[in-house]
Structures are given as structure tokens and as C-alpha cells.
Short mmCIF file of C-alpha atoms in Angstrom, two decimals:
data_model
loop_
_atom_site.label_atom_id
_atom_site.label_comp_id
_atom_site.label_asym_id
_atom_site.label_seq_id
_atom_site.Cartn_x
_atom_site.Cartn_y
_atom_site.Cartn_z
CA UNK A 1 0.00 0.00 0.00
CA UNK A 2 1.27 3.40 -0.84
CA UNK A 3 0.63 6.21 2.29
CA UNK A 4 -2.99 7.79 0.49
CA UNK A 5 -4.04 3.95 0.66
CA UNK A 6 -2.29 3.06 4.59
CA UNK A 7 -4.13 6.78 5.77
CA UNK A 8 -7.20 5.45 4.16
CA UNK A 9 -6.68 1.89 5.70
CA UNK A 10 -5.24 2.97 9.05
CA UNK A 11 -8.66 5.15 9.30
CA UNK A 12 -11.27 2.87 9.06
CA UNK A 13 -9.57 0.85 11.09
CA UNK A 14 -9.31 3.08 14.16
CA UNK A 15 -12.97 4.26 13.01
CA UNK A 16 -14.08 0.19 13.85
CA UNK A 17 -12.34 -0.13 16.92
CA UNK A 18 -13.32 3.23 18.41
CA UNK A 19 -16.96 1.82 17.40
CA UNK A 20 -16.44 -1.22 19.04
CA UNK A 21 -14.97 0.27 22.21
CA UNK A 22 -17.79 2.48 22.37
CA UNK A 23 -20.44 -0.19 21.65
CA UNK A 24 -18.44 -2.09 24.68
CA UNK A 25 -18.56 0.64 27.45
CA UNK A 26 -22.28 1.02 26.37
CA UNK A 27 -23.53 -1.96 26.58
CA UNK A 28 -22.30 -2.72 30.62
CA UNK A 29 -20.60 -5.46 29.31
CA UNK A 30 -16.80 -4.51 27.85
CA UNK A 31 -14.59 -7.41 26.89
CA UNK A 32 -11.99 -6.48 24.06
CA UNK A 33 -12.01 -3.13 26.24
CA UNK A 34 -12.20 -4.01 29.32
CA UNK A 35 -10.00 -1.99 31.88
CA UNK A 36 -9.23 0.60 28.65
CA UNK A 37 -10.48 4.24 29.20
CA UNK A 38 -9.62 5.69 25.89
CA UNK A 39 -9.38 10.01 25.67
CA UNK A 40 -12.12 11.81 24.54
CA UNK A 41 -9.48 13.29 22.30
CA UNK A 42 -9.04 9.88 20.64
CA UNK A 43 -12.44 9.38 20.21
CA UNK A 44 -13.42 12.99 18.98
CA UNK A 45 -10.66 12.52 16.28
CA UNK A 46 -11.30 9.14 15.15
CA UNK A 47 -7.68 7.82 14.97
CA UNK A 48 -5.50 5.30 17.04
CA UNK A 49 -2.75 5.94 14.99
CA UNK A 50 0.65 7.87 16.16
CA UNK A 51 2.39 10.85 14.57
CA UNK A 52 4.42 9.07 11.57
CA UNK A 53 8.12 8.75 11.22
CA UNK A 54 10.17 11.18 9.32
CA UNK A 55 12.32 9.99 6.84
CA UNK A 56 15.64 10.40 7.94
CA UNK A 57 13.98 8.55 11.31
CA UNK A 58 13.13 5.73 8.83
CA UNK A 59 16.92 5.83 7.44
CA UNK A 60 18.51 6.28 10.63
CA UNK A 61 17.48 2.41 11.38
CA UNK A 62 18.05 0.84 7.99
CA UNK A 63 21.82 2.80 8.52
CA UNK A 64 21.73 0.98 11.77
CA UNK A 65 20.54 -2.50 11.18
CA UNK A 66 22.21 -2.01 7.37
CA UNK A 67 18.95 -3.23 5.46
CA UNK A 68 16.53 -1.63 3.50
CA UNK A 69 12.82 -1.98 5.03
CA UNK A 70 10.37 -3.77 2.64
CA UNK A 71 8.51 -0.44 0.62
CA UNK A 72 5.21 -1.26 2.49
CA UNK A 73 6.25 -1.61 5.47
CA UNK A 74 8.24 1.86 5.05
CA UNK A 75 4.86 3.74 3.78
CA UNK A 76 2.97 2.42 6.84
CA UNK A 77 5.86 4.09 8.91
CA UNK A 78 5.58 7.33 7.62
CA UNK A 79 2.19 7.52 8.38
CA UNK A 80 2.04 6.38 11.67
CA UNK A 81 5.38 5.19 13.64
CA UNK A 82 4.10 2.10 15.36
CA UNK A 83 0.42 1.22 16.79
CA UNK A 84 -0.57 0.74 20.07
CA UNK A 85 -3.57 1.51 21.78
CA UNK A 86 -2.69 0.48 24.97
CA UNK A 87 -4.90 -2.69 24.73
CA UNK A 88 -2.86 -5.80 25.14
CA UNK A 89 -5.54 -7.86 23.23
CA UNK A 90 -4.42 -5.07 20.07
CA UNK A 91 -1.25 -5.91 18.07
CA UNK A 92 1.00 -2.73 19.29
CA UNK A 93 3.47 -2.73 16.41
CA UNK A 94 6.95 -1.19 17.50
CA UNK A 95 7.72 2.73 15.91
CA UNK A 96 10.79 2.25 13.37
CA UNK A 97 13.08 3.63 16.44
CA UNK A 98 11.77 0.03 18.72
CA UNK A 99 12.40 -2.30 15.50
CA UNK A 100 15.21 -4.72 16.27
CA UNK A 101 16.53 -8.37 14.97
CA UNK A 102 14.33 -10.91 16.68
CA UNK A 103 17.55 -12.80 17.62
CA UNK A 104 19.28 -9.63 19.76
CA UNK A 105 16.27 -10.37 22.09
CA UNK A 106 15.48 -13.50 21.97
CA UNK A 107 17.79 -15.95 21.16
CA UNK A 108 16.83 -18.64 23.71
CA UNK A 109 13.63 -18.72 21.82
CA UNK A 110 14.80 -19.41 18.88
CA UNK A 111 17.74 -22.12 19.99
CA UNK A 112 14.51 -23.74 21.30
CA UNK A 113 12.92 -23.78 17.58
CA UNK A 114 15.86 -24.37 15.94
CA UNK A 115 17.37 -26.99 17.97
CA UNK A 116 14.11 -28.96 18.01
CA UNK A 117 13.50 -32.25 15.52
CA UNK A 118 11.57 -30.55 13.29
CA UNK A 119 14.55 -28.73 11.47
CA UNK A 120 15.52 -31.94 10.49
CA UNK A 121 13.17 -32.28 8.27
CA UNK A 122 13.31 -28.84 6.10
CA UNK A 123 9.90 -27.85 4.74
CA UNK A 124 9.82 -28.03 0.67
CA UNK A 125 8.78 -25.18 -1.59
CA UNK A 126 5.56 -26.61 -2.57
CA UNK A 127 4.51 -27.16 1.19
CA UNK A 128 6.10 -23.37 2.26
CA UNK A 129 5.03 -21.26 -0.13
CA UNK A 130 1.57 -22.25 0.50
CA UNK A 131 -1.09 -19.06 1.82
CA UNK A 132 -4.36 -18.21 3.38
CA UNK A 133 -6.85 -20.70 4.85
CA UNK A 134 -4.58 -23.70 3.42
CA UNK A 135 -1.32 -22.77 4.77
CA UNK A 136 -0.26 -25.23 7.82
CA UNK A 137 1.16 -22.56 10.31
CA UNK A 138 3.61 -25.76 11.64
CA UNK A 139 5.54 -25.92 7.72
CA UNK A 140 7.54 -23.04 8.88
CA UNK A 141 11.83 -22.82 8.42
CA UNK A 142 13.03 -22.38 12.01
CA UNK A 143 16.37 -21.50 10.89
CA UNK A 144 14.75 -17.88 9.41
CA UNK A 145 14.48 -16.93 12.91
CA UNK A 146 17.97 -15.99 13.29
CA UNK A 147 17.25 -13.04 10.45
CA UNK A 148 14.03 -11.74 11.74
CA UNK A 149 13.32 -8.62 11.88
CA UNK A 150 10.96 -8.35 15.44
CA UNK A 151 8.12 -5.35 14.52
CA UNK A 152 6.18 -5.59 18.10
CA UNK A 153 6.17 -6.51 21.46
CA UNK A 154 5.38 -10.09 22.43
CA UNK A 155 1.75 -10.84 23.86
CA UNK A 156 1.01 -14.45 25.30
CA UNK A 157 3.48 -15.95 23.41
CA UNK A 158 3.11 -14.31 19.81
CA UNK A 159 5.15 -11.84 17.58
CA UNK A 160 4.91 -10.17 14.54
CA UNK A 161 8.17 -10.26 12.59
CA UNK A 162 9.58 -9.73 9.31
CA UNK A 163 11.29 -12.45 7.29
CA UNK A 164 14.25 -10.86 4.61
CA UNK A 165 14.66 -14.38 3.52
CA UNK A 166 11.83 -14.58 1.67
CA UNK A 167 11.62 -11.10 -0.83
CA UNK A 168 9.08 -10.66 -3.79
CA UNK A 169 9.54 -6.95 -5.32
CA UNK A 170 11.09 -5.57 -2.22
CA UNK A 171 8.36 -6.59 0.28
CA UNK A 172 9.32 -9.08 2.86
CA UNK A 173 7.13 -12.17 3.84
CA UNK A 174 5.76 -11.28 7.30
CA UNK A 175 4.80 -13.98 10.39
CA UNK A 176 2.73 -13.50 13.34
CA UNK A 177 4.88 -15.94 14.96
CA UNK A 178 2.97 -18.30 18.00
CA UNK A 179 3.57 -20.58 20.38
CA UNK A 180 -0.19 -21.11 20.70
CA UNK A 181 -0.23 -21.89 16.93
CA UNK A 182 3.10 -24.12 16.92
CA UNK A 183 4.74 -22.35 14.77
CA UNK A 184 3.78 -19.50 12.47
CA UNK A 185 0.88 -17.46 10.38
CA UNK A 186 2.51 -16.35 7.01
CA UNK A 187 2.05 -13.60 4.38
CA UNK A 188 3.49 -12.35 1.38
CA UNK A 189 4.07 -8.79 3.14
CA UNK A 190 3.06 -6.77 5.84
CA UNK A 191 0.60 -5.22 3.85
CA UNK A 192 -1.10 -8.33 3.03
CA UNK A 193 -1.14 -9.16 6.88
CA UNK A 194 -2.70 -6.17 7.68
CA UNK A 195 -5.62 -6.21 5.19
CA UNK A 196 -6.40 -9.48 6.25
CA UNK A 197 -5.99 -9.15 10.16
CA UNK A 198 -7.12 -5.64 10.29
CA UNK A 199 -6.22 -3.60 13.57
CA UNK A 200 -9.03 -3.32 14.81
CA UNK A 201 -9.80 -6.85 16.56
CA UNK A 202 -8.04 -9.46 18.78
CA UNK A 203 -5.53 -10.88 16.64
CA UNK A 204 -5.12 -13.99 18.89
#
């Protein structure tokens, strides 16, 4: 997505959860938003988002980690630097400043993957490079954990991170990595994640 379509995107979904929040505290019953007291502000202005990152932010950490982020990925930056809404049933997705190798952090989680029996056995193309409601989230390479790129904070065991192994046209494939789902959900790229997980609902 290019920033006119993430603004667009990033919109409506604030627009749903603000609904839904509201719809919660309402109804005497909250349960997505339980405990959460979002500002009047917030709610007034219809967005969840944050201020987005300036470029030279942006290029400060591809300098740093000496990659170049996947283009939508980037746009979604630049519009708003991370997402969190201070729900920990929301995916908060780190701002570009946060955004770190998944290995400088946790490394004892992935010696656990990696050192496991399933490596033995490496997943073929035809089984990997399989999508949407047929994809297996166990046919997953453990060994791509040592090059991910972690894009959030870990909630009850899951992760979003971004996989530089796998690159079609600059995006990267992206994983909502679980160890309630033994393994991993894949996409093509983070856009492609988002559209279909929206931010506006539990993603667990």
C-alpha cells in the first residue's frame, strides 16, 4: 500500500475499533475493552494511529541495522510510527526507532525452535510457499528466525516479525509468529497481513 491507501486503511480501522470500544462501554458489558479508558481526544478525532516517522527517522534504522525496510512496510511508517492503543488484546506494532533483529532479544527462543527435531526435516517449496486458509502454520523454516526482523512486542506468546529471507519486489514475507499456533501465520508482506488481520480486533 502506498501512504494515500495506509491513511485510508489505518482510518477505518481506528474508526471500527473506536466503534467497538464504544459499543463495549455502552452496553455494561466490555470485553476487548475491558480496563481501557480511551481520551475523549481519541475518540473525537477518530484515529488510534501515532504521529508518523520522518524519513531520515526511517533511514537512521536501515543505517543501523544495514537493510533496507520492505517499501510497504516503510509507507505504513511514515504515516504512523508504530500502533498501540494500549490494549494488550491489540497488536501494538513497535515505531521504526523500537524495531530490532528478533535474535538480539530473543535468542533462547529461537535455539529452542531451531534446535528442536523438526529442522531436520526442512519444509519443501511446494509445502512453504503455501497461503491463506490452506497454509499449515507448523511448515515453517526455524532457521529464518535468526534473520528476523521483530516489529512488536510479544503478547502471550506471539510476535509479529519480518522475514528478509523470503523477498518478492522488495516486500518481505511477514509472520505472526505463535507458540499457541506451533509455529507460524505467514504472508506475502506486511501489507497483506494487515488487510487481512485488520487492527481493529483481537488478533489472537
Amino acid at each position: 500500500m502506498n501512504i494515500t491507501e495506509w491513511e485510508a486503511f489505518l482510518r477505518q480501522e481506528s474508526q471500527k475499533a473506536i466503534s467497538a470500544y464504544l459499543e463495549e462501554k455502552d452496553s455494561g458489558n466490555p470485553d476487548l475493552w475491558e480496563d481501557i479508558e480511551l481520551e475523549q481526544e481519541i475518540i473525537d478525532s477518530g484515529w488510534l494511529g501515532l504521529e508518523g516517522a520522518l524519513e531520515r527517522e526511517i533511514v537512521a534504522t536501515e543505517e543501523l541495522l544495514e537493510i533496507n525496510l520492505p517499501p510497504s512496510y516503510r509507507n505504513f511508517l511514515r504515516v504512523t510510527n508504530g500502533w498501540n492503543t494500549e490494549n494488550p488484546e491489540l497488536i501494538h506494532l513497535y515505531s521504526v526507532q523500537e524495531v530490532c533483529w528478533f535474535r538480539d532479544q530473543h535468542q533462547d527462543w529461537i535455539d529452542i525452535w531451531v534446535n528442536s527435531e523438526a529442522i531436520l526435516d526442512r519444509i519443501p517449496d511446494a509445502e512453504y510457499f503455501v497461503y491463506g486458509k490452506d497454509q499449515e502454520p507448523s511448515q515453517i523454516r526455524e532457521d529464518y528466525l535468526q534473520t528476523a526482523l521483530k516489529i512488536s512486542t510479544v503478547y502471550d506468546g506471539d510476535v509479529v516479525l519480518l522475514n528478509p529471507q523470503i523477498i518478492v519486489d522488495g516486500e518481505w514475507e511477514a509472520w505472526i509468529f505463535s507458540n499457541s499456533s506451533c509455529g507460524a501465520h505467514r504472508y506475502e508482506s506486511f501489507s497483506n497481513m494487515l488487510k487481512l488481520k485488520g487492527l481493529s480486533d483481537s488478533w489472537l
